[in-house]
Amino acid sequence: MREPLVARMREFGTTVFATMTRLAVETGSINLGQGFPDTDGPEEMLERAVEAIRGGFNQYPPGPGVPELRHAVSEHQKDGYGLDYDPDGEVLVTVGATEAIAAAVLALCEPGDEVIVFEPYYDSYAAAIALAGAVRVPVPLRVDAGRFAFDPGELAAAVSPRTRAILVNSPHNPTGTVFTREELAAIADLCEARDLIAITDEVYEHLTFDGVEHLPLATFPGMRERTVTISSAGKTFSVTGWKVGWVCAPYAMVSAVQAVKQFMTFTSSAPWQLAVAYGLRHDMDWVASQRASLSAKRDRLMAGLAASGFEVLRPAGTYFIQADIRPLGFDDGLAFARRLPERAGVVAIPTQVFYDHPEYGARYVRFAFCKRDDVIDEAVERLKRL
Ligand SMILES: *Cc1c(COP(=O)(O)O)cnc(C)c1O
């Protein structure tokens, strides 16, 4: 019988997360691999979802999303960044950022179009590009002066006459890098010069530390017209299971994305959309305190990893720390991560799995710090066995 999976998806078999989570269960390890919080989001926002369900808000919401949420997203972009988006036509609610990314790539890229991604990249990007029949062109982030960064010359050289789009994730998973004003300006200049569209994944927009500011690419001169901005509630409000995301872009691009999205899911999660609208309008203080709490967790895990002998990079945002395993006498993160559960009872993700060129990330593993303090402390205690 013919191999059931279509050829273009065959490189996307079992993800490393499934493998490592299975190892975590088998060995009774603490899972610092997958990036989801182990505490709940703001109480009042959760309560709004319950009220919406009990209040009969349980049928198909409108295709573009419930008006309350579209307005709340529009206000959020205006108040936070000075960006104007019409809630009727320039905002689209999606099933998390994941659907938004897939629908945007499918809607905007023809087969054969090239899409630039910074590697290491979030795994859904490569799959979305493959589904579209487009071609991914990776530009590496390498460690330079204590953070993962790209070389602007290398980025410019990656653009060809076939390049359609550049996918930009900042704050960046899995490296914890937050692109600087200069880095974003270089991306913006290139988009203008070569007539590219930008698709931005800003799901960690509120999770930056040490006073580092998140700057949406759409705020750069000329970029609002050529940028599809994507974010979601999962990371901001610690509700990764809700899968409520959104797209902000000019009318023509939003209607293109909606044309695809309507046949993937049409619409979704009415009660959660209402609750997230409430969260965006009333729970930003909770988000600020969450950011402070996460920053303390980052410091806690960084100190513990350093004490165990890792060389640790200080992330400016996200849920993740990159740790260099060389001081411990290892040089292959994949082999190291496979053995870590059995040796120390902790799970981490090898950074190289997020690269097309694994050599750039071979010496790093990723630890998530979005966990309760007692869980972090126990993991640190276990890692002392190394
Ligand atoms: C978690 C995550 C997503 C997925 O967001 P959902 O809203 O859960 O679909 C997308 N991009 C990055 C970089 C992430 O870390």
PDB file of C-alpha atoms in Angstrom, residues 200-317:
ATOM      1  CA  THR A 200       5.269  38.108  12.960  1.00  0.00           C
ATOM      2  CA  ASP A 201       4.755  35.681  15.829  1.00  0.00           C
ATOM      3  CA  GLU A 202       4.497  37.837  18.956  1.00  0.00           C
ATOM      4  CA  VAL A 203       2.992  35.332  21.395  1.00  0.00           C
ATOM      5  CA  TYR A 204       5.575  36.291  24.055  1.00  0.00           C
ATOM      6  CA  GLU A 205       5.008  40.039  23.574  1.00  0.00           C
ATOM      7  CA  HIS A 206       4.309  40.569  27.283  1.00  0.00           C
ATOM      8  CA  LEU A 207       6.969  38.208  28.611  1.00  0.00           C
ATOM      9  CA  THR A 208      10.133  40.323  28.491  1.00  0.00           C
ATOM     10  CA  PHE A 209      12.495  40.968  31.385  1.00  0.00           C
ATOM     11  CA  ASP A 210      15.083  43.447  32.693  1.00  0.00           C
ATOM     12  CA  GLY A 211      13.170  46.387  31.188  1.00  0.00           C
ATOM     13  CA  VAL A 212      13.677  45.024  27.654  1.00  0.00           C
ATOM     14  CA  GLU A 213      10.860  46.295  25.434  1.00  0.00           C
ATOM     15  CA  HIS A 214       8.979  44.293  22.802  1.00  0.00           C
ATOM     16  CA  LEU A 215       8.721  46.277  19.583  1.00  0.00           C
ATOM     17  CA  PRO A 216       6.182  45.037  17.021  1.00  0.00           C
ATOM     18  CA  LEU A 217       7.659  45.050  13.515  1.00  0.00           C
ATOM     19  CA  ALA A 218       4.467  46.744  12.297  1.00  0.00           C
ATOM     20  CA  THR A 219       5.468  49.921  14.194  1.00  0.00           C
ATOM     21  CA  PHE A 220       8.496  50.445  11.942  1.00  0.00           C
ATOM     22  CA  PRO A 221       8.155  52.924   9.065  1.00  0.00           C
ATOM     23  CA  GLY A 222       6.293  51.421   6.123  1.00  0.00           C
ATOM     24  CA  MET A 223       5.760  48.093   7.873  1.00  0.00           C
ATOM     25  CA  ARG A 224       2.132  48.276   8.956  1.00  0.00           C
ATOM     26  CA  GLU A 225       1.077  47.878   5.315  1.00  0.00           C
ATOM     27  CA  ARG A 226       3.154  44.750   4.755  1.00  0.00           C
ATOM     28  CA  THR A 227       2.971  42.971   8.116  1.00  0.00           C
ATOM     29  CA  VAL A 228       0.665  40.246   9.399  1.00  0.00           C
ATOM     30  CA  THR A 229       0.931  40.518  13.178  1.00  0.00           C
ATOM     31  CA  ILE A 230       0.024  37.391  15.138  1.00  0.00           C
ATOM     32  CA  SER A 231      -0.385  36.859  18.857  1.00  0.00           C
ATOM     33  CA  SER A 232      -2.466  34.819  21.266  1.00  0.00           C
ATOM     34  CA  ALA A 233      -3.789  34.560  24.802  1.00  0.00           C
ATOM     35  CA  GLY A 234      -2.012  31.329  25.723  1.00  0.00           C
ATOM     36  CA  LYS A 235       1.323  32.678  26.912  1.00  0.00           C
ATOM     37  CA  THR A 236       0.132  36.121  28.035  1.00  0.00           C
ATOM     38  CA  PHE A 237      -2.523  34.741  30.386  1.00  0.00           C
ATOM     39  CA  SER A 238      -1.119  31.270  31.165  1.00  0.00           C
ATOM     40  CA  VAL A 239      -4.001  29.549  29.365  1.00  0.00           C
ATOM     41  CA  THR A 240      -2.167  27.564  26.698  1.00  0.00           C
ATOM     42  CA  GLY A 241      -5.080  25.113  26.440  1.00  0.00           C
ATOM     43  CA  TRP A 242      -7.565  27.778  25.384  1.00  0.00           C
ATOM     44  CA  LYS A 243      -6.090  28.298  21.919  1.00  0.00           C
ATOM     45  CA  VAL A 244      -7.408  31.784  21.286  1.00  0.00           C
ATOM     46  CA  GLY A 245      -5.203  33.746  18.909  1.00  0.00           C
ATOM     47  CA  TRP A 246      -5.517  36.663  16.517  1.00  0.00           C
ATOM     48  CA  VAL A 247      -4.214  38.330  13.397  1.00  0.00           C
ATOM     49  CA  CYS A 248      -3.896  42.087  12.856  1.00  0.00           C
ATOM     50  CA  ALA A 249      -3.144  43.276   9.325  1.00  0.00           C
ATOM     51  CA  PRO A 250      -4.486  45.572   6.580  1.00  0.00           C
ATOM     52  CA  TYR A 251      -7.937  44.632   5.196  1.00  0.00           C
ATOM     53  CA  ALA A 252      -6.725  42.789   2.102  1.00  0.00           C
ATOM     54  CA  MET A 253      -4.339  40.568   4.045  1.00  0.00           C
ATOM     55  CA  VAL A 254      -6.847  39.819   6.805  1.00  0.00           C
ATOM     56  CA  SER A 255      -9.475  38.857   4.259  1.00  0.00           C
ATOM     57  CA  ALA A 256      -6.929  36.602   2.515  1.00  0.00           C
ATOM     58  CA  VAL A 257      -6.086  34.876   5.805  1.00  0.00           C
ATOM     59  CA  GLN A 258      -9.773  34.580   6.641  1.00  0.00           C
ATOM     60  CA  ALA A 259     -10.471  33.008   3.250  1.00  0.00           C
ATOM     61  CA  VAL A 260      -8.218  30.105   4.275  1.00  0.00           C
ATOM     62  CA  LYS A 261      -9.088  30.036   7.963  1.00  0.00           C
ATOM     63  CA  GLN A 262     -12.836  29.670   7.252  1.00  0.00           C
ATOM     64  CA  PHE A 263     -12.209  26.243   5.724  1.00  0.00           C
ATOM     65  CA  MET A 264      -9.839  25.051   8.414  1.00  0.00           C
ATOM     66  CA  THR A 265     -12.029  25.768  11.417  1.00  0.00           C
ATOM     67  CA  PHE A 266     -14.437  28.528  10.340  1.00  0.00           C
ATOM     68  CA  THR A 267     -14.648  29.747  13.934  1.00  0.00           C
ATOM     69  CA  SER A 268     -13.968  28.587  17.483  1.00  0.00           C
ATOM     70  CA  SER A 269     -14.388  28.677  21.254  1.00  0.00           C
ATOM     71  CA  ALA A 270     -17.074  31.285  21.820  1.00  0.00           C
ATOM     72  CA  PRO A 271     -16.859  31.319  25.653  1.00  0.00           C
ATOM     73  CA  TRP A 272     -13.064  31.623  25.647  1.00  0.00           C
ATOM     74  CA  GLN A 273     -13.142  34.463  23.161  1.00  0.00           C
ATOM     75  CA  LEU A 274     -15.363  36.461  25.529  1.00  0.00           C
ATOM     76  CA  ALA A 275     -13.120  35.636  28.477  1.00  0.00           C
ATOM     77  CA  VAL A 276      -9.979  36.700  26.628  1.00  0.00           C
ATOM     78  CA  ALA A 277     -11.669  39.985  25.655  1.00  0.00           C
ATOM     79  CA  TYR A 278     -12.214  40.536  29.364  1.00  0.00           C
ATOM     80  CA  GLY A 279      -8.592  39.616  30.133  1.00  0.00           C
ATOM     81  CA  LEU A 280      -7.164  42.051  27.583  1.00  0.00           C
ATOM     82  CA  ARG A 281      -9.291  44.846  29.016  1.00  0.00           C
ATOM     83  CA  HIS A 282      -9.047  44.146  32.741  1.00  0.00           C
ATOM     84  CA  ASP A 283      -6.194  41.805  33.590  1.00  0.00           C
ATOM     85  CA  MET A 284      -3.090  43.556  32.297  1.00  0.00           C
ATOM     86  CA  ASP A 285      -2.023  44.203  35.917  1.00  0.00           C
ATOM     87  CA  TRP A 286      -2.068  40.451  36.410  1.00  0.00           C
ATOM     88  CA  VAL A 287       0.120  40.135  33.303  1.00  0.00           C
ATOM     89  CA  ALA A 288       2.600  42.634  34.750  1.00  0.00           C
ATOM     90  CA  SER A 289       2.849  40.672  37.990  1.00  0.00           C
ATOM     91  CA  GLN A 290       3.184  37.470  36.001  1.00  0.00           C
ATOM     92  CA  ARG A 291       6.104  39.006  34.139  1.00  0.00           C
ATOM     93  CA  ALA A 292       7.793  39.865  37.442  1.00  0.00           C
ATOM     94  CA  SER A 293       7.177  36.368  38.758  1.00  0.00           C
ATOM     95  CA  LEU A 294       8.568  34.767  35.587  1.00  0.00           C
ATOM     96  CA  SER A 295      11.633  36.977  35.737  1.00  0.00           C
ATOM     97  CA  ALA A 296      12.319  35.682  39.272  1.00  0.00           C
ATOM     98  CA  LYS A 297      11.820  32.097  38.060  1.00  0.00           C
ATOM     99  CA  ARG A 298      14.257  32.718  35.226  1.00  0.00           C
ATOM    100  CA  ASP A 299      16.857  33.911  37.754  1.00  0.00           C
ATOM    101  CA  ARG A 300      16.148  30.942  40.018  1.00  0.00           C
ATOM    102  CA  LEU A 301      16.658  28.372  37.262  1.00  0.00           C
ATOM    103  CA  MET A 302      19.646  30.229  35.767  1.00  0.00           C
ATOM    104  CA  ALA A 303      21.413  30.184  39.131  1.00  0.00           C
ATOM    105  CA  GLY A 304      20.665  26.486  39.600  1.00  0.00           C
ATOM    106  CA  LEU A 305      21.875  25.560  36.112  1.00  0.00           C
ATOM    107  CA  ALA A 306      25.062  27.575  36.590  1.00  0.00           C
ATOM    108  CA  ALA A 307      25.660  25.830  39.930  1.00  0.00           C
ATOM    109  CA  SER A 308      25.350  22.464  38.155  1.00  0.00           C
ATOM    110  CA  GLY A 309      28.068  23.472  35.714  1.00  0.00           C
ATOM    111  CA  PHE A 310      26.159  24.678  32.647  1.00  0.00           C
ATOM    112  CA  GLU A 311      27.120  27.902  30.977  1.00  0.00           C
ATOM    113  CA  VAL A 312      23.843  29.754  30.907  1.00  0.00           C
ATOM    114  CA  LEU A 313      22.601  32.438  28.512  1.00  0.00           C
ATOM    115  CA  ARG A 314      20.367  35.117  30.014  1.00  0.00           C
ATOM    116  CA  PRO A 315      17.091  35.234  28.059  1.00  0.00           C
ATOM    117  CA  ALA A 316      15.518  38.682  27.605  1.00  0.00           C
ATOM    118  CA  GLY A 317      12.060  37.135  27.136  1.00  0.00           C
TER     119      GLY A 317
END
